[in-house]
Short mmCIF file of C-alpha atoms and ligand atoms in Angstrom, two decimals:
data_model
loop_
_atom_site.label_atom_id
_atom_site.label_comp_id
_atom_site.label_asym_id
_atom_site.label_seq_id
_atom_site.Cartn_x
_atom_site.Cartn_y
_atom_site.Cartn_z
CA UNK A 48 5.10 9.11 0.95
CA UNK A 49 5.44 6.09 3.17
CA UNK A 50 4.17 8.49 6.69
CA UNK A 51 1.09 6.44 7.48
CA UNK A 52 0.06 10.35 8.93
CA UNK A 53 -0.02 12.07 6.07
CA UNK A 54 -1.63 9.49 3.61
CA UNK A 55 -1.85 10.18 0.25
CA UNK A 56 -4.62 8.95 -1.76
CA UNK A 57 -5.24 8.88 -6.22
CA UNK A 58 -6.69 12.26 -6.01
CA UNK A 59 -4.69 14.22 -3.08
CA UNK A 60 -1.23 13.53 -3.37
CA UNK A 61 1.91 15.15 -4.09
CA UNK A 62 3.26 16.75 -7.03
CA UNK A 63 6.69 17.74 -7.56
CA UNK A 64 6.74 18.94 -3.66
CA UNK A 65 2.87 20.04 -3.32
CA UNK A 66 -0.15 18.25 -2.15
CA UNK A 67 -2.61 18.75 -4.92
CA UNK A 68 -5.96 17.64 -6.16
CA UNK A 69 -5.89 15.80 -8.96
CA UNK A 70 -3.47 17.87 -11.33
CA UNK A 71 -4.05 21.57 -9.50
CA UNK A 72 -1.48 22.64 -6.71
CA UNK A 73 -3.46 23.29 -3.39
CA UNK A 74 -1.54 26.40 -2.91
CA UNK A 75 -2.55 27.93 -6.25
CA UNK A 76 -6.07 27.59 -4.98
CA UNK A 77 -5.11 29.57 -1.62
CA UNK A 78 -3.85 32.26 -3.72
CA UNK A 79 -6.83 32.33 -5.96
CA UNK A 80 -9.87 32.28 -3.20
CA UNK A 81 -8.17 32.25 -0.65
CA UNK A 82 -8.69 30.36 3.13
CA UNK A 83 -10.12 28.76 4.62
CA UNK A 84 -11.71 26.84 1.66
CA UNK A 85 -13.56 23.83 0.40
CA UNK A 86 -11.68 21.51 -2.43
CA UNK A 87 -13.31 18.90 -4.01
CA UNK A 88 -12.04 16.49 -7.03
CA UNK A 89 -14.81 15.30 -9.29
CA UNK A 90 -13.07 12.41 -10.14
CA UNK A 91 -12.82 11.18 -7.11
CA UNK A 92 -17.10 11.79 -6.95
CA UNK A 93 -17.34 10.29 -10.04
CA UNK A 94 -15.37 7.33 -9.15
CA UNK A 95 -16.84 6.55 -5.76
CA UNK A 96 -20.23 6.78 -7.71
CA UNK A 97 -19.00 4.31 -9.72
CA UNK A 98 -17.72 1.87 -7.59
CA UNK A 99 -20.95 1.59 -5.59
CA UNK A 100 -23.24 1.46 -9.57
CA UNK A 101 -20.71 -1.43 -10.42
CA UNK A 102 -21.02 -3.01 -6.76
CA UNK A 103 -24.93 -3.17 -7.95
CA UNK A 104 -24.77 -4.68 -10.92
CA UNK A 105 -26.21 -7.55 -9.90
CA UNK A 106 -29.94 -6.19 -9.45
CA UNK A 107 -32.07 -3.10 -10.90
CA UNK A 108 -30.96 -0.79 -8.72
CA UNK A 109 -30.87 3.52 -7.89
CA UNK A 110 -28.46 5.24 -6.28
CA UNK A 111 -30.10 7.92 -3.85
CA UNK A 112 -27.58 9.96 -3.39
CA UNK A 113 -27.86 11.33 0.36
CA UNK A 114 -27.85 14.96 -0.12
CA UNK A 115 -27.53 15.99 3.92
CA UNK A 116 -23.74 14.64 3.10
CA UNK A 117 -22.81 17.78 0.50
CA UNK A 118 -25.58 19.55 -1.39
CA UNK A 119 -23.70 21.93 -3.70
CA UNK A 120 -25.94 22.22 -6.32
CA UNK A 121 -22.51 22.02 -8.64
CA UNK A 122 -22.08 18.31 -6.76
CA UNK A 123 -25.44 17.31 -7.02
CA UNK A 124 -25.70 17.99 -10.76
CA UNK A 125 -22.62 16.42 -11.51
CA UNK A 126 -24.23 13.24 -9.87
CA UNK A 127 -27.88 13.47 -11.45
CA UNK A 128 -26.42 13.76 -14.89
CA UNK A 129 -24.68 10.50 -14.19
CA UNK A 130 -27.98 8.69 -13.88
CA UNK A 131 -28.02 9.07 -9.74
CA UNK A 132 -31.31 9.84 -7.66
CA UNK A 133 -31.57 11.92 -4.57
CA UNK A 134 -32.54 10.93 -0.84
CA UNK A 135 -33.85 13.95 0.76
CA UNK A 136 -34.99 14.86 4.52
CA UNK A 137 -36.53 18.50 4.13
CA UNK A 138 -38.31 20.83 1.86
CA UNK A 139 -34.86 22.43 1.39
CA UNK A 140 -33.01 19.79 0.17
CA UNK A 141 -35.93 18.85 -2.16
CA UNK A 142 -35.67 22.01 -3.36
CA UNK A 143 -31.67 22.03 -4.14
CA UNK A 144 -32.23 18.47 -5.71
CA UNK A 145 -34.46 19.78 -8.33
CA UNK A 146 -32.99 22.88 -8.85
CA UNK A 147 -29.72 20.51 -9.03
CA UNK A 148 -31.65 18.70 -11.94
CA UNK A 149 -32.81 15.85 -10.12
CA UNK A 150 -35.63 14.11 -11.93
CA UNK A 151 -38.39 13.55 -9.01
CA UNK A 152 -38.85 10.27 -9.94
CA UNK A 153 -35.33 9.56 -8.66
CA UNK A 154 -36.17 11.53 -5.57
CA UNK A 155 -36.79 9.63 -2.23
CA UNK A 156 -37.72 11.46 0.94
CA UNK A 157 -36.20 10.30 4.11
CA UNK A 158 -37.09 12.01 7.83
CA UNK A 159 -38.35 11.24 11.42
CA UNK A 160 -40.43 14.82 11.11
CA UNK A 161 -41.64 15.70 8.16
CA UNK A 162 -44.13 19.18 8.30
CA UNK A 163 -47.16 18.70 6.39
CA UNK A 164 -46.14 21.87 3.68
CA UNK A 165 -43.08 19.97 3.25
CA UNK A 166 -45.19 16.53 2.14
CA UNK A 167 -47.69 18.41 0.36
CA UNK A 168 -44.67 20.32 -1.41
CA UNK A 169 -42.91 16.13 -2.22
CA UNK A 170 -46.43 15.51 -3.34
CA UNK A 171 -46.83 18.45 -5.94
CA UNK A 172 -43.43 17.74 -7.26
CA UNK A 173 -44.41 13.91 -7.79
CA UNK A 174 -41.41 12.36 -6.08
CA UNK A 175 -40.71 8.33 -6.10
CA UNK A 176 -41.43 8.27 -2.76
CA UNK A 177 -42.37 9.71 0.99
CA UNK A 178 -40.50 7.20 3.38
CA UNK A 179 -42.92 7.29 6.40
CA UNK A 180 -41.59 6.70 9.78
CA UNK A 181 -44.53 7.15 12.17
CA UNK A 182 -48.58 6.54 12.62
CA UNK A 183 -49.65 9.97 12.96
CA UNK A 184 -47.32 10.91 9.92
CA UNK A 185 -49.18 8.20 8.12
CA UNK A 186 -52.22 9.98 8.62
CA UNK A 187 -51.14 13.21 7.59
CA UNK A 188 -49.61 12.00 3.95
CA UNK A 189 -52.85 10.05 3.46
CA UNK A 190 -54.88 13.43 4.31
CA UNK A 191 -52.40 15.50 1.63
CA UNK A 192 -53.36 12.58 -0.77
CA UNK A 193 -56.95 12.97 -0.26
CA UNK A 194 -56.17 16.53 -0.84
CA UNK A 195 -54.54 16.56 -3.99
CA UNK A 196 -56.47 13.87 -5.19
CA UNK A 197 -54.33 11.19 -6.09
CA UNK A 198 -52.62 8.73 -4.26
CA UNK A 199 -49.43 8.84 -3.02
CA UNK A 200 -46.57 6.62 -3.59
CA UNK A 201 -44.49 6.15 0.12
CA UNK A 202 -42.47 3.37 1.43
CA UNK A 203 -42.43 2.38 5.19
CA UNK A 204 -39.13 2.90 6.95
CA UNK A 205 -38.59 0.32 9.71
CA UNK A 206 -36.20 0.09 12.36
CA UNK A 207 -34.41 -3.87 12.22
CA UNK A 208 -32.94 -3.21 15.71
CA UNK A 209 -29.55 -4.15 14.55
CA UNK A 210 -26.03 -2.90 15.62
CA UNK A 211 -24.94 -0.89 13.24
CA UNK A 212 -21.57 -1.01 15.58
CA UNK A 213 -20.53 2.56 14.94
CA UNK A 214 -20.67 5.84 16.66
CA UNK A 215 -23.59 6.08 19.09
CA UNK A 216 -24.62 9.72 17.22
CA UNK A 217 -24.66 8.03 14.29
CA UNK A 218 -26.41 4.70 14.90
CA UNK A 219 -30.05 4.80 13.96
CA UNK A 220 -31.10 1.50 13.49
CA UNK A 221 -31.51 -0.05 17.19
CA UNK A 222 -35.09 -0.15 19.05
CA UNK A 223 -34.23 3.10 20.76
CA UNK A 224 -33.53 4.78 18.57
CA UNK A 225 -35.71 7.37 17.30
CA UNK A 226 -36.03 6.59 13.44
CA UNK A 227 -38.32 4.14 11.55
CA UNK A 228 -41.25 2.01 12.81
CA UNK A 229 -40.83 -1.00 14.71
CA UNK A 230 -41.27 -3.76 12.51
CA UNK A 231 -44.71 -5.17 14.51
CA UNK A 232 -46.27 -1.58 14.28
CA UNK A 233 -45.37 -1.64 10.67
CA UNK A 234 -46.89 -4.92 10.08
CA UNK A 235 -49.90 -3.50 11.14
CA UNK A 236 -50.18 -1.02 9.08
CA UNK A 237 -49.49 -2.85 5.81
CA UNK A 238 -53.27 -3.84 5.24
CA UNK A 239 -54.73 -0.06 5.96
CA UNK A 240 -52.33 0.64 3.66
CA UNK A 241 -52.91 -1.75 0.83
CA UNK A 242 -56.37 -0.59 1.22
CA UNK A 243 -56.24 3.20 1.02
CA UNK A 244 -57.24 4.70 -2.00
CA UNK A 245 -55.08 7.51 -1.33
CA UNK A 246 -51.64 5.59 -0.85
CA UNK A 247 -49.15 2.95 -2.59
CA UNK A 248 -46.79 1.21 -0.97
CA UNK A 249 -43.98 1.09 -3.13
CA UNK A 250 -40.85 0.72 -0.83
CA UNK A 251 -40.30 -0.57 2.24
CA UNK A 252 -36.94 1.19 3.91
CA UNK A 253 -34.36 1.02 6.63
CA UNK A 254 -31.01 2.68 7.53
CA UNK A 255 -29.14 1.00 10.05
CA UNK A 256 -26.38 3.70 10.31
CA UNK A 257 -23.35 5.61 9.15
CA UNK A 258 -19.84 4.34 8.74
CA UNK A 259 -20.77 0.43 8.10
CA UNK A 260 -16.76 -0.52 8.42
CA UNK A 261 -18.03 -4.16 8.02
CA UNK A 262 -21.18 -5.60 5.51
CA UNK A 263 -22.40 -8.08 8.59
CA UNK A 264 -24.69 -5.65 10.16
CA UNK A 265 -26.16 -4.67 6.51
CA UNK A 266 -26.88 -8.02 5.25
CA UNK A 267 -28.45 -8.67 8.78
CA UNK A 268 -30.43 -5.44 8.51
CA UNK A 269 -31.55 -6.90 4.55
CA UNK A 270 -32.70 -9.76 5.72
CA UNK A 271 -35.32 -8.14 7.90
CA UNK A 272 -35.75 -5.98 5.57
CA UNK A 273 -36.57 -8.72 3.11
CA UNK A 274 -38.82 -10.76 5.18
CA UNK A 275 -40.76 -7.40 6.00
CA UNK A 276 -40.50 -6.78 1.88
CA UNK A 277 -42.09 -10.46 1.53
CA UNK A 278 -45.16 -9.52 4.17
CA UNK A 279 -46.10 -6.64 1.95
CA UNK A 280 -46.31 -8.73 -0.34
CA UNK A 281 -48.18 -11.25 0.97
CA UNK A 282 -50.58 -8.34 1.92
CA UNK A 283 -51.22 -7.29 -1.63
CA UNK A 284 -48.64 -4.52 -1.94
CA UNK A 285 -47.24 -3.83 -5.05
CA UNK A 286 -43.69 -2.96 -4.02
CA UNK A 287 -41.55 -1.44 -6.25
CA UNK A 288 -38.35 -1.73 -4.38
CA UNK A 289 -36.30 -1.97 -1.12
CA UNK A 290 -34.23 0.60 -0.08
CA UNK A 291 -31.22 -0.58 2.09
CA UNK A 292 -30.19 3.13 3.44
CA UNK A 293 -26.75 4.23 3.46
CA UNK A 294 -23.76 3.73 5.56
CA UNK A 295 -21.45 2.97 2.83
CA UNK A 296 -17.57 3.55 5.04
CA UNK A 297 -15.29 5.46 3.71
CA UNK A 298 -11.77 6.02 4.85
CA UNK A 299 -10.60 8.67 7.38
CA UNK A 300 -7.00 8.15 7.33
CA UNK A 301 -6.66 6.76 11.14
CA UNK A 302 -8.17 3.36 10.02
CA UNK A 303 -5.20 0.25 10.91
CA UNK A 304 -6.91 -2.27 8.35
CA UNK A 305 -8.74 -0.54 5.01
CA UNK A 306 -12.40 -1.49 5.26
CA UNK A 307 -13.24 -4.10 2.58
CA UNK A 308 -14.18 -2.46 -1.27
CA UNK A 309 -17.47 -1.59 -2.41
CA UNK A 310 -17.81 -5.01 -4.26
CA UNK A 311 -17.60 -6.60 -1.03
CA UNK A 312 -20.52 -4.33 0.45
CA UNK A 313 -22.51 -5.14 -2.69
CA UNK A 314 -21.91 -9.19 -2.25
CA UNK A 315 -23.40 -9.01 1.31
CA UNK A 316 -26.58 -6.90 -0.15
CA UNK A 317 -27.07 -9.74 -2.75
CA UNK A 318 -26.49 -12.30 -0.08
CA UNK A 319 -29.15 -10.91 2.30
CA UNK A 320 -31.70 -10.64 -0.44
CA UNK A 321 -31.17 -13.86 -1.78
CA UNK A 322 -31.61 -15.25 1.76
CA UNK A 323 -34.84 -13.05 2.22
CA UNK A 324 -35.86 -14.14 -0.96
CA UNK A 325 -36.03 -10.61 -2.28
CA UNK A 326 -33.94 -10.66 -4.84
CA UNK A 327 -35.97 -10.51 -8.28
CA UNK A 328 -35.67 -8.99 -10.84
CA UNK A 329 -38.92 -6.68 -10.89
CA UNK A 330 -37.71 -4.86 -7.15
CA UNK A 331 -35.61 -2.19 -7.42
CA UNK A 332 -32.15 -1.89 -4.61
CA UNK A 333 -32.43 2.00 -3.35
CA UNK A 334 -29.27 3.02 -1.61
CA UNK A 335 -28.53 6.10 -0.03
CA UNK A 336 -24.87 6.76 0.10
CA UNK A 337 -23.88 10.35 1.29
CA UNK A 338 -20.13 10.06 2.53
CA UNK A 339 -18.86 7.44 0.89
CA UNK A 340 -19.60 9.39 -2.75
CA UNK A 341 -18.23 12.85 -1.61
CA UNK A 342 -16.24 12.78 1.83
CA UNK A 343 -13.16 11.45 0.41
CA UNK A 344 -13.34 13.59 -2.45
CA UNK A 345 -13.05 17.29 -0.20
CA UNK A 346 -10.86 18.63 1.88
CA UNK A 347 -10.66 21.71 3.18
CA UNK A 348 -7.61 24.13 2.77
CA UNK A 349 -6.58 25.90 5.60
CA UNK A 350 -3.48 28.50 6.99
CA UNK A 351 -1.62 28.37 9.80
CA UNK A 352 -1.97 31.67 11.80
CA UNK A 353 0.27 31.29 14.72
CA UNK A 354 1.88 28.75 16.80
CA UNK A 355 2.16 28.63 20.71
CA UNK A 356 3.52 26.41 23.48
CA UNK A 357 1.16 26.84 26.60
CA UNK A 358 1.73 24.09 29.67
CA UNK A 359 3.27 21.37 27.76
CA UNK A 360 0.83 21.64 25.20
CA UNK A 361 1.68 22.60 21.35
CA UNK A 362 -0.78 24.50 19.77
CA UNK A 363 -1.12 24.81 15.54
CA UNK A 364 -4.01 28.08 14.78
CA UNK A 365 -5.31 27.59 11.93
CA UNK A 366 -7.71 29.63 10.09
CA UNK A 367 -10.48 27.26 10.01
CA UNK A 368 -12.68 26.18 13.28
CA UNK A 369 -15.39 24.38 14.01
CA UNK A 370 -17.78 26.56 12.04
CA UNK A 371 -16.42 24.66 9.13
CA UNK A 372 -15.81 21.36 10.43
CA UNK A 373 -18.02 20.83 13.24
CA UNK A 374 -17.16 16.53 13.35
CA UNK A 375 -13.90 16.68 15.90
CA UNK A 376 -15.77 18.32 18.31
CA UNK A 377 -19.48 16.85 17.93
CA UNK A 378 -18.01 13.00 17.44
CA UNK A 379 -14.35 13.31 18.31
CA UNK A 380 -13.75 12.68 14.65
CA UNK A 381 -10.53 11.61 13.08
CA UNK A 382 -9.27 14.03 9.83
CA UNK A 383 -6.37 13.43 8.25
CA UNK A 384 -4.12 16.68 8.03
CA UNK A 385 -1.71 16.94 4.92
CA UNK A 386 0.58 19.96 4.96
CA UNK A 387 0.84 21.34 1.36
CA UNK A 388 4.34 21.43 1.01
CA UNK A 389 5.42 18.12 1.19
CA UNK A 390 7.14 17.13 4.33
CA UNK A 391 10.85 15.86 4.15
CA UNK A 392 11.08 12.52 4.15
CA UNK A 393 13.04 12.12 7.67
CA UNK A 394 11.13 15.14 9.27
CA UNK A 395 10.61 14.58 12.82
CA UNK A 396 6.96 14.29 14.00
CA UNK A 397 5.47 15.86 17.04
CA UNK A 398 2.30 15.87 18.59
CA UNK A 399 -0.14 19.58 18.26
CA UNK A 400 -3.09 20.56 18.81
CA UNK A 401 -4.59 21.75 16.11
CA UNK A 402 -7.40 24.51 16.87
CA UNK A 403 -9.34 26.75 14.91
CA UNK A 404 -9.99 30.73 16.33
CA UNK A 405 -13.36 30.29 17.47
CA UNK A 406 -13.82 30.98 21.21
CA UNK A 407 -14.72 27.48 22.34
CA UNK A 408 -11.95 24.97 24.07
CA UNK A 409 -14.02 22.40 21.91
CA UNK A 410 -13.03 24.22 18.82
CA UNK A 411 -10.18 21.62 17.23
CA UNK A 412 -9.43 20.08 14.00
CA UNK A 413 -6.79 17.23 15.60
CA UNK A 414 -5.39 16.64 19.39
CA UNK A 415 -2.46 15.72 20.07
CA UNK A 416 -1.52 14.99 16.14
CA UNK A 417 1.90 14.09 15.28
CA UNK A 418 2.67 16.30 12.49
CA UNK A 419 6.02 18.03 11.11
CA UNK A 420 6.88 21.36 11.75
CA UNK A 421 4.94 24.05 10.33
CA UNK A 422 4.93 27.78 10.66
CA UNK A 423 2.85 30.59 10.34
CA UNK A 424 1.51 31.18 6.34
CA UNK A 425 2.24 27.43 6.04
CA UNK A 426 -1.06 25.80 4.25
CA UNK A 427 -3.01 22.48 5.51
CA UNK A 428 -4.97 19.76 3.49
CA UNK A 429 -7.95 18.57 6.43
CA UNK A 430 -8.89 15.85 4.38
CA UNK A 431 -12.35 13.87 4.61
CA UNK A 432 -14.19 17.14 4.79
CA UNK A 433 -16.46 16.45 1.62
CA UNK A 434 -19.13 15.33 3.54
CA UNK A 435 -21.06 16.78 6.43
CA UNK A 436 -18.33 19.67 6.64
CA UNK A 437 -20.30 22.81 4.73
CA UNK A 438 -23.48 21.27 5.52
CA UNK A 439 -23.03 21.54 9.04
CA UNK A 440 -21.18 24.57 8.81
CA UNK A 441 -22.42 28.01 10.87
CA UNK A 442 -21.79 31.90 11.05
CA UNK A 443 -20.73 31.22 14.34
CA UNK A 444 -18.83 34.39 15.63
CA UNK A 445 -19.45 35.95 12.61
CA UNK A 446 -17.48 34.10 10.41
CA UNK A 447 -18.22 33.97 6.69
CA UNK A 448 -19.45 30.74 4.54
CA UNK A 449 -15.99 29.44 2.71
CA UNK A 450 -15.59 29.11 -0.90
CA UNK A 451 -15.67 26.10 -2.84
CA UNK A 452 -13.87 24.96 -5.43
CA UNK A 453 -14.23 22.01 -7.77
CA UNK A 454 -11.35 20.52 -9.69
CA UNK A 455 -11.65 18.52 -12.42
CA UNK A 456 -7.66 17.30 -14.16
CA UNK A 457 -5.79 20.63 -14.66
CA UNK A 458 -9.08 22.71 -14.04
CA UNK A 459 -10.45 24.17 -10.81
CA UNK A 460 -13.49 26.28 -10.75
CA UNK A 461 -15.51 28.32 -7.94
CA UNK A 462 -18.95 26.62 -7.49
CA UNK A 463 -19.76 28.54 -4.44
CA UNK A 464 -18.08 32.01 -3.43
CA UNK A 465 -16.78 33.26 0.28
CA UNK A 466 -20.10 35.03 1.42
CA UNK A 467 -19.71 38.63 2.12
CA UNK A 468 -20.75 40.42 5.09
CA UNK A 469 -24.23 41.41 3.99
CA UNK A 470 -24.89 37.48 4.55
CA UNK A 471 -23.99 38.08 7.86
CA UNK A 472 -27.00 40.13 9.33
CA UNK A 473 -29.63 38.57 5.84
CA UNK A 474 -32.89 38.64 7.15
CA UNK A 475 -31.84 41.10 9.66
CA UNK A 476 -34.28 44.04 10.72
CA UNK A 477 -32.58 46.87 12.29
CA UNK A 478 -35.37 47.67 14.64
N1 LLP B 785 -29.94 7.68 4.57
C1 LLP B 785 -30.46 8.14 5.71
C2 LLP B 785 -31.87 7.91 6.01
C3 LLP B 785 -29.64 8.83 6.62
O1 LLP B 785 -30.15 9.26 7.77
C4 LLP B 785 -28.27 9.04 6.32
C5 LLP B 785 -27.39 9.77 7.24
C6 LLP B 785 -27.78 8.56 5.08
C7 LLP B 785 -28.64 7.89 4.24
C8 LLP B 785 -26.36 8.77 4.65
O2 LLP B 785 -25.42 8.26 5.52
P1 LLP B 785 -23.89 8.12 5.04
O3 LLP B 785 -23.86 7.17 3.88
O4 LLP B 785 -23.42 9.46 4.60
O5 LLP B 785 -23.15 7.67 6.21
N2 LLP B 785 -23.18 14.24 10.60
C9 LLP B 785 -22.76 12.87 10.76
C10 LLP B 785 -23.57 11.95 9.88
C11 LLP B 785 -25.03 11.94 10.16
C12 LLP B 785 -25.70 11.05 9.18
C13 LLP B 785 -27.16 11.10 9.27
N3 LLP B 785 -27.83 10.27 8.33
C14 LLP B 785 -21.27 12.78 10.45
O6 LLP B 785 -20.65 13.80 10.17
O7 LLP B 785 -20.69 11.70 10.51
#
């Protein structure tokens, strides 16, 4: 289809009249589990993984795969058996990596407030490395050392104070910001460090940001990085690598200009550790893409319920809300919408509201989208919604967790099941 609404991509696209992923009709999935519903193609995973590897090539390097973005153990197994690590910001999602198969070596652990059970928990399981982002958590991963008697391997995540020049919610790397250590503060600490028995500075760390749509605020945010990277030297560390964060872009479907490839990304990361002088052959690149590895590859399938004119607003209801895909109305975020039967080529577009059944006005998928007509029982493609769609999701008004189902060629298979309503009152004492 030409309709620069209702893009098409190598694993959603249409298929003698149906939108389907990869080889599997979307609408045989509604009638097996249902909506609304989670889809994800693993060659699209598989393929973004390996864009960003090949982007790489140019240095030792470990993908640390940003589980926060989509931790279905089904996904994140998929990934580890392809050689990727894990980045990791709670006990939790430590806990889904290994279970995943994650070996801990490949397991970094990311996080402005890390509990104490939740180091000494990274520490038992021997992770690559705690990424410390504060003094007083300094102290409290050198006291869990001291504790379990050996030291502990950590990198120091510092905050370059650059741009990132994306949405303010999901900036993190300018001075105000309140991730990583300012680079002075970290400075200081580099000698205590060096000379603690109980610690080993292995990394050091940033992450500028999500949704990088350019590589000039990366390679600016390497080059501090680098320079820090050199001081730690300097200062006797024995760094092991230099973890650049994630903030890989991917596509949305509302971009005018496609962002440059992953090869392009990966020229500016060699560029800014050439210039910082960090580029050798015995420091490992961390990078911890979440998004960009899974978003593109989901999207979740939805009905229409009803239709409705109110004022001169048109309304689409759709069986899927906020609960599922909380980023239009936390960010005002742009999803793609595909109907599954494809549209006519000459069908006229008009501009809905799309809107979930929650009871919240701020409850919408798309405002003021053009799409075709559709109709009650017609089905949706929301596309974008691998990443930070289930993993934000709630039981908000008592809705259950959707299914999800992965598709690999002509195969699709469950890898997580609608809950039922005993998960809605778990935990629950009827007192
Ligand atoms: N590394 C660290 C330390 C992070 O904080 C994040 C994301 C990532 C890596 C992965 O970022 P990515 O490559 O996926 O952009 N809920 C928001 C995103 C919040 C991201 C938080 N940190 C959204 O839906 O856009």
């Amino acid at each position: 289809m030409s309709n620069a609404h209702i893009p098409e991509s190598e694993w959603f696209s249409y298929r003698d009249g149906l939108l389907s992923c990869e080889q599997v009709p979307l609408d045989s999935i509604a009638d097996e589990v249902n909506t609304p519903a989670f889809v994800y193609s693993g060659r699209a995973i598989d393929d973004a993984y390996r864009s960003i590897d090949e982007a790489l090539q140019f240095a030792p390097h470990l993908i640390a795969y940003a589980v926060k973005a989509n931790g279905n153990l089904s996904l994140l197994a998929r990934l580890a058996s392809q050689g990727c690590g894990a980045d990791i910001v709670s006990l939790g999602e430590m806990q889904r990596a290994l279970k995943a198969g994650f070996s801990p070596d490949h397991i970094v652990f990311s996080g402005v407030g890390k509990r104490r059970e939740e180091i000494a928990a990274a520490a038992e399981a021997g992770i690559r490395a705690i990424h410390v982002e504060n003094v007083q958590e300094l102290d409290v991963v050198e006291s869990v050392a001291k504790e379990v008697g050996r030291p502990l391997p950590i990198g120091l995540r510092v905050n370059p104070d650059v741009d990132a020049k994306t949405h303010p919610y999901i900036a993190t790397g300018l001075r105000e910001s309140k991730f990583g250590l300012a680079i002075p503060v970290a400075e200081e600490l580099v000698p205590r460090i060096v000379q603690s028995p109980h610690l080993e500075l292995e990394a050091v760390a940033c992450h500028i940001g999500s949704q990088l749509t350019s590589p000039a605020p990366l390679r600016e945010s390497i080059e501090i990085l680098g320079s820090f990277a050199q001081l730690c030297l300097e200062r006797g560390a024995k760094l092991r690598a230099i973890d650049i964060g994630g903030g890989w872009p991917m596509h949305y479907g509302q971009e005018v200009d496609p962002y440059p490839p992953a090869k392009v990304f990966g020229e500016a990361i060699r560029e800014g550790l050439e210039t910082a002088g960090m580029l050798r052959p015995d420091i490992e690149i961390i990078t911890e893409p979440g998004r960009a590895i899974v978003g593109d590859a989901g999207v979740l399938l939805t009905r229409v319920l009803y239709t409705k004119t109110q004022g001169d607003r048109r309304f689409v209801i759709v069986d899927a809300a906020m609960t599922e895909l909380i980023r239009p109305a936390l960010y005002g975020a742009y999803h793609a919408i595909m109907p599954i039967d494809e549209p006519a080529s000459d069908a006229v577009l008009a501009p809905v509201d799309v809107v979930g059944p929650v009871c919240e006005s701020g409850d919408f998928v798309a405002k003021d989208r053009p799409l075709p007509p559709v109709k009650p029982g017609d089905l949706l493609a929301i596309r974008g919604a691998g990443a930070y769609g289930r993993e934000m999701q709630s039981m908000y008004n008592a809705r259950p967790l959707p299914p999800e189902v992965l598709v690999d060629g002509m195969r699709s298979r469950v890898i997580r099941e609608r809950s039922g309503p005993e998960a809605l009152w778990q935990g629950e004492i009827l007192a």
